[in-house]
XYZ file of C-alpha atoms in Angstrom:
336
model
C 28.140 -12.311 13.796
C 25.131 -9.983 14.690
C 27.348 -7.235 15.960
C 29.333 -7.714 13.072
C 26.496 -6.980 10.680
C 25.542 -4.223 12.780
C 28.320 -2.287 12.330
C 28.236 -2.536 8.462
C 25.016 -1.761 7.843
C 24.892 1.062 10.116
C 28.163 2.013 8.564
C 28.498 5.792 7.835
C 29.937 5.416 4.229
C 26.310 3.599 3.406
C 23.984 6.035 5.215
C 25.079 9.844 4.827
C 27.709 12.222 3.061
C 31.792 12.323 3.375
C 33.042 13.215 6.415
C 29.607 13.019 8.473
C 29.162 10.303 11.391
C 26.443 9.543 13.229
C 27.938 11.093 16.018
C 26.418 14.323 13.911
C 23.036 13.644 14.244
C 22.777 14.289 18.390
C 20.112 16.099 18.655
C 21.308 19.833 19.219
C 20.757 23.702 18.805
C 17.063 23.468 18.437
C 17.964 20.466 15.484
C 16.051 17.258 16.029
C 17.088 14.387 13.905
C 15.090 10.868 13.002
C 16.464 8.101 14.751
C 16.632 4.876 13.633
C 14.770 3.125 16.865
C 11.812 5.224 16.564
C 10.657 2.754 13.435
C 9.809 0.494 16.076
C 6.904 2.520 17.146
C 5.220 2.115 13.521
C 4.589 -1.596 14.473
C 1.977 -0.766 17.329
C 0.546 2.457 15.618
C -0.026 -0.456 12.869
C -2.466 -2.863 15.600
C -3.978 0.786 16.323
C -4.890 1.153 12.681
C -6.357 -2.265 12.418
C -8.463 -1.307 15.780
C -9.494 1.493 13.716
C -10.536 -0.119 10.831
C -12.338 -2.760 12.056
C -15.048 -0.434 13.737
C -14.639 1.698 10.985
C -15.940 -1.305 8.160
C -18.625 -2.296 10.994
C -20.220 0.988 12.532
C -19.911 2.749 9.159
C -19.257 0.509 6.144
C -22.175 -1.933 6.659
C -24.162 0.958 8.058
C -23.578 3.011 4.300
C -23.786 0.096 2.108
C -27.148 -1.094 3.528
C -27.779 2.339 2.158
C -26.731 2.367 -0.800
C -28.953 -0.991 -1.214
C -25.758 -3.685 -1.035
C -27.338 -6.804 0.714
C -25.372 -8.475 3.223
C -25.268 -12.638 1.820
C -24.935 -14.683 3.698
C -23.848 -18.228 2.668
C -25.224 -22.039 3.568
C -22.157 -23.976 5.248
C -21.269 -27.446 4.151
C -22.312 -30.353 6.709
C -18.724 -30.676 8.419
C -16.976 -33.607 6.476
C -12.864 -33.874 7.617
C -12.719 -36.250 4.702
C -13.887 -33.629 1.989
C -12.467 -30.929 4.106
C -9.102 -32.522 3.816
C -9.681 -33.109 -0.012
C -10.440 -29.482 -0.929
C -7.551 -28.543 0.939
C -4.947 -30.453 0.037
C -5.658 -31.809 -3.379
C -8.519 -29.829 -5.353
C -11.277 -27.674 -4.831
C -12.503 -28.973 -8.443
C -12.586 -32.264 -8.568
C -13.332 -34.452 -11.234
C -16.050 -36.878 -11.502
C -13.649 -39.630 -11.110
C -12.743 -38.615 -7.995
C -16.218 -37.148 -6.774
C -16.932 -41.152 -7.250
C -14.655 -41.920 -5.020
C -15.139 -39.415 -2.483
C -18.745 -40.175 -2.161
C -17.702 -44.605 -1.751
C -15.479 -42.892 0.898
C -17.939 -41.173 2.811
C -20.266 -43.716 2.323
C -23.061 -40.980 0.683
C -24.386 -40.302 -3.329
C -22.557 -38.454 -5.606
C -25.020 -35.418 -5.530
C -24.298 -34.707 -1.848
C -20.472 -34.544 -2.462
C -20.848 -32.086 -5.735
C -23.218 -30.269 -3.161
C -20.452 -30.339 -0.545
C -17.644 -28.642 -3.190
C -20.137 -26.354 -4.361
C -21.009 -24.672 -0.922
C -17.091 -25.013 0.063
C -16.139 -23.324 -2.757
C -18.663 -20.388 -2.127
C -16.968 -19.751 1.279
C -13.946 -18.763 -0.250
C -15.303 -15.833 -2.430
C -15.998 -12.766 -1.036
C -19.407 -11.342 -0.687
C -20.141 -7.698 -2.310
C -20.370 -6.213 1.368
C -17.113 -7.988 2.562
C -15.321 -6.057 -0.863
C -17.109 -2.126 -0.145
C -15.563 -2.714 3.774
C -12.291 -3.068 2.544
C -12.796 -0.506 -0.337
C -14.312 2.012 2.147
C -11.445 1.305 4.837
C -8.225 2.239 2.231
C -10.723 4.996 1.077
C -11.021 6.739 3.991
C -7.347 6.734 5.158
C -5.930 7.608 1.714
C -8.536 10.327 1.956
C -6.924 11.505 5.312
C -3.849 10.917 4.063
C -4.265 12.981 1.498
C -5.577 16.095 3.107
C -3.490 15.668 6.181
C -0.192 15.257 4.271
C -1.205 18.524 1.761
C -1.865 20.830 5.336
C 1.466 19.683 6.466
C 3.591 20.464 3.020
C 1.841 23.102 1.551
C 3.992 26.089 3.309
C 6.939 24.142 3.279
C 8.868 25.460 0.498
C 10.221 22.151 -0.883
C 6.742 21.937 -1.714
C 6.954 24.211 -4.798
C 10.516 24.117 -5.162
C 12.411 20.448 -5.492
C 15.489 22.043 -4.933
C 14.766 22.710 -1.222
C 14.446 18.941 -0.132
C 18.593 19.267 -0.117
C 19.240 22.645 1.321
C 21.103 21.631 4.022
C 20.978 18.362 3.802
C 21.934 16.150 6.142
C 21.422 18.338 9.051
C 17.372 19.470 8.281
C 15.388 19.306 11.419
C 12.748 16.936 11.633
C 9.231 18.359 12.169
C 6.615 16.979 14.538
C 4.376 16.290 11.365
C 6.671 14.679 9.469
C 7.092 11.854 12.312
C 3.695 11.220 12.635
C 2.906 11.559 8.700
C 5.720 9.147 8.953
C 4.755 6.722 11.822
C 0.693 6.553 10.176
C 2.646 5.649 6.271
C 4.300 3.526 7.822
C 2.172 1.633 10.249
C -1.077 1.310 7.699
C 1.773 -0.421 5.190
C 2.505 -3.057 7.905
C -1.180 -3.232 8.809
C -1.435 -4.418 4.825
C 0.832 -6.953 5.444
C -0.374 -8.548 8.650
C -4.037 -8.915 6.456
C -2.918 -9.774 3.068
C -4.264 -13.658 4.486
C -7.313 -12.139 5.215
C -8.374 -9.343 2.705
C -9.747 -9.658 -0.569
C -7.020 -11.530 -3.303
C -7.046 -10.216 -6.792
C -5.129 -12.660 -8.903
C -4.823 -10.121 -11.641
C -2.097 -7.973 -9.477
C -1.596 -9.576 -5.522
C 1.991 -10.248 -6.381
C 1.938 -6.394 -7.455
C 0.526 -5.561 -4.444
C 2.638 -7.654 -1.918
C 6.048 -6.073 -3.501
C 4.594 -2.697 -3.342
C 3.854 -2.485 0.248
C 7.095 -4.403 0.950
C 9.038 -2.050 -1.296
C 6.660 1.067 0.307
C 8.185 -0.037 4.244
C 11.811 -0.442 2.944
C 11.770 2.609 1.179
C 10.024 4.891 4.285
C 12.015 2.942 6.712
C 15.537 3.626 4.836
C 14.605 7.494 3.869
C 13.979 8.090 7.469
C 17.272 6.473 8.583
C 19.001 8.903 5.973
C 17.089 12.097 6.604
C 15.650 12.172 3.140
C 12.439 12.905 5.271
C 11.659 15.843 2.600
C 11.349 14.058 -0.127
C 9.841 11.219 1.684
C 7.032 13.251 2.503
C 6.325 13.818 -0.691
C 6.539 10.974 -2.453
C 4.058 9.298 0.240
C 1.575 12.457 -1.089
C 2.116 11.474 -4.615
C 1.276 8.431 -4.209
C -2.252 8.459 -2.194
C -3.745 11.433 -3.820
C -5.072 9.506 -6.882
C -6.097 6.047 -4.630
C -9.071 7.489 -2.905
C -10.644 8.072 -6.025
C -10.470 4.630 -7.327
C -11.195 3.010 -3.973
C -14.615 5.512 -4.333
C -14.871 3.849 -7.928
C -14.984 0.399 -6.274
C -17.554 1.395 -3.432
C -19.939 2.801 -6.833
C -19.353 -0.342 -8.535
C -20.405 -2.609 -5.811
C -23.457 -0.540 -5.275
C -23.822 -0.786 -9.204
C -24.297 2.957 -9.229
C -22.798 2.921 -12.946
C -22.341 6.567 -13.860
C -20.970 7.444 -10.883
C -18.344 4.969 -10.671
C -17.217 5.222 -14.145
C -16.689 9.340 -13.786
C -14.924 8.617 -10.576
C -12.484 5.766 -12.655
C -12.146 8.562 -15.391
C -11.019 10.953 -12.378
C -8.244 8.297 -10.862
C -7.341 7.668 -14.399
C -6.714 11.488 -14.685
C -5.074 12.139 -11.293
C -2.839 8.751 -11.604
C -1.505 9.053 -14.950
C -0.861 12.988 -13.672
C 1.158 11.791 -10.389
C 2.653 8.762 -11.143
C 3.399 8.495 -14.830
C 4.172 12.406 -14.426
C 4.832 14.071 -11.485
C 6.981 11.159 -10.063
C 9.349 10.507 -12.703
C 9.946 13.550 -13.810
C 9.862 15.419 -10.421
C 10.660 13.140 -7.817
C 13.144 11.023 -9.576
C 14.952 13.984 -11.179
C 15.681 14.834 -7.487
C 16.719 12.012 -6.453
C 19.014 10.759 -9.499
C 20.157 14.250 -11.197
C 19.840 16.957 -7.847
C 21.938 15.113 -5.603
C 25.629 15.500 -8.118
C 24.721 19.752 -7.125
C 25.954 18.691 -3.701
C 28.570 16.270 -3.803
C 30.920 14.674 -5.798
C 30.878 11.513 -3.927
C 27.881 9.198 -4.044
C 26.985 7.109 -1.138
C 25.407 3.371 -1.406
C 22.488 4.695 -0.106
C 21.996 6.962 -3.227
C 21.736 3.667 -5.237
C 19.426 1.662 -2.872
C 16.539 4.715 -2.651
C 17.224 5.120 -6.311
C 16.655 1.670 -6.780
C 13.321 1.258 -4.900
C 12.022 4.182 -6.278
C 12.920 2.478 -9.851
C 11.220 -0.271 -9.137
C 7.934 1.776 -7.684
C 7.979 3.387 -11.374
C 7.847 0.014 -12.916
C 4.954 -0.919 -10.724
C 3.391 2.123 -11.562
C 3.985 1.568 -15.364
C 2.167 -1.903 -15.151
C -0.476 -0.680 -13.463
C -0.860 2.164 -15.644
C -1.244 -0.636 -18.379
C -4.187 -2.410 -16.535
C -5.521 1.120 -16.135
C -5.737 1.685 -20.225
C -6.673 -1.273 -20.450
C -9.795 -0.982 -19.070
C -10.157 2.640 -19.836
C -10.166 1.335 -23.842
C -12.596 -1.636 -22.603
C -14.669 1.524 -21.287
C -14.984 3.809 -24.217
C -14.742 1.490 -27.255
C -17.006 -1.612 -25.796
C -18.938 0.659 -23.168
């Protein structure tokens, strides 16, 4: 059954134009192609990145928020109770007084020292200001990387300035040393995301959001790279982290409650976000993608519709965080 599925997805009718087979895409005449197996090197570059970031949010997070005067909290621990410890689990980490009655019959103690007990559990669970400007200072500095390292390796690449270029002879376009590792670092800090989304910081307002974005972010890379659309790949990884440094600097402001400056660096993401996403991505990226590709054949592979179709549904996340984004930027200017 396995080798059955195999062979369909890897089918060539799915992946590339008429008439081409895989067989093509030997690596020849100074031509290097992607290969599919090579994906499987973005796993370990991802336990590399999380090396990196942890002494990265110890030697120089807590190191530059202890000077921009953020106070590291620490919080009283309950008295170990499995009884209560099951309760909050399980049940509720509210109770009611009803049942704070009978919690406190059950562990044979008053009612104060149970409320007590809920109150310093429940204080574990949220995050302290420092634990928040790691994180915010971690996705800061690689989308800051990012950002300059992707714009030194596109910006004398001609598909850089001109769309059209990302499907001049397309499929067989060389693959560039930078393009594998801008690749294999997109790729790997995605699945770092998901092996800590139980452990970082959960926004209620947008985790779902967040969880099919990076999910949406690996199939897309992953797919592109299979198909050779490694141009536009490239550049639709550098539209999208140019404008997130500048609101993860927002959030590293705010928890130093250095007012001014985080609200001109919000105005700045605004600026850059709206520009990129609600802009340049539509109606550069997805013009090439949708309208480009009928300049070069008549026949559409399923592939065609799948990218299309996570790209789509990038756009709609885009468009509902854009809405959060006015929303706060009308919060901003008309209640200050």
């Amino acid at each position: 059954i396995l080798k059955t599925l195999n062979s369909w997805f890897w089918w060539e009718n799915i992946w590339m134009p008429i008439n081409c087979t895989w067989a093509d895409f030997v690596d020849r005449d100074g031509l290097v192609f992607p290969k599919p197996h090579q994906l499987y090197a973005a796993i370990p570059y991802a336990f590399v990145l999380l090396i990196i970031r942890f002494f990265c949010e110890r030697y120089v997070a807590i190191p530059l928020a202890k000077a921009l005067g953020i106070k590291n909290v620490r919080r009283v621990k309950p008295q170990p109770n499995p009884v209560l410890e099951s309760y909050f689990r399980e049940c509720s980490r509210q109770p009611s007084q009803s049942e704070i009655k009978g919690l406190a019959k059950k562990c044979n103690c008053t009612v104060h020292l149970v409320e007590k007990w809920f109150r310093r559990r429940r204080n574990l669970e949220i995050p302290t200001v420092l634990r928040k400007f790691q994180e915010a200072f971690w996705r800061f500095s690689f989308y800051l990387t990012s950002s300059i390292v992707g714009f030194i390796f596109l910006y004398d690449k001609p598909w850089f300035y001109d769309i059209w270029q990302t499907w001049v002879g397309y499929p067989f376009q060389t693959l560039l040393p930078s393009q594998y590792w801008y690749y294999m670092t997109e790729i790997g800090f995605y699945w770092s995301l998901i092996f800590t989304l139980g452990i970082d910081i959960k926004r209620k307002a947008d985790f779902m959001a967040h969880v099919v974005h990076h999910l949406a972010a690996i199939g897309l890379m992953s797919a592109s790279w299979c198909g050779n659309y490694v141009r536009l790949g490239t550049l639709v990884m550098f539209v999208h982290d140019i404008a997130d440094f500048w609101l993860e600097a927002a959030k590293m402001f705010n928890y130093a409650h250095w007012e001014k400056t985080c609200n001109m660096l919000f105005i700045i993401f605004s600026i850059a976000f709206f520009i990129t996403r609600i802009i340049l991505f539509p109606f550069w990226i997805l013009r090439a993608t949708l309208y480009q590709p009928t300049y070069y054949s008549t026949t559409f592979v399923i592939a065609y519709f799948f990218f299309n179709g996570m790209l789509l549904t990038l756009q709609g996340l885009h468009l509902y965080w854009g809405y959060l984004i006015f929303k706060i930027l009308k919060r901003f200017i008309f209640l200050k």
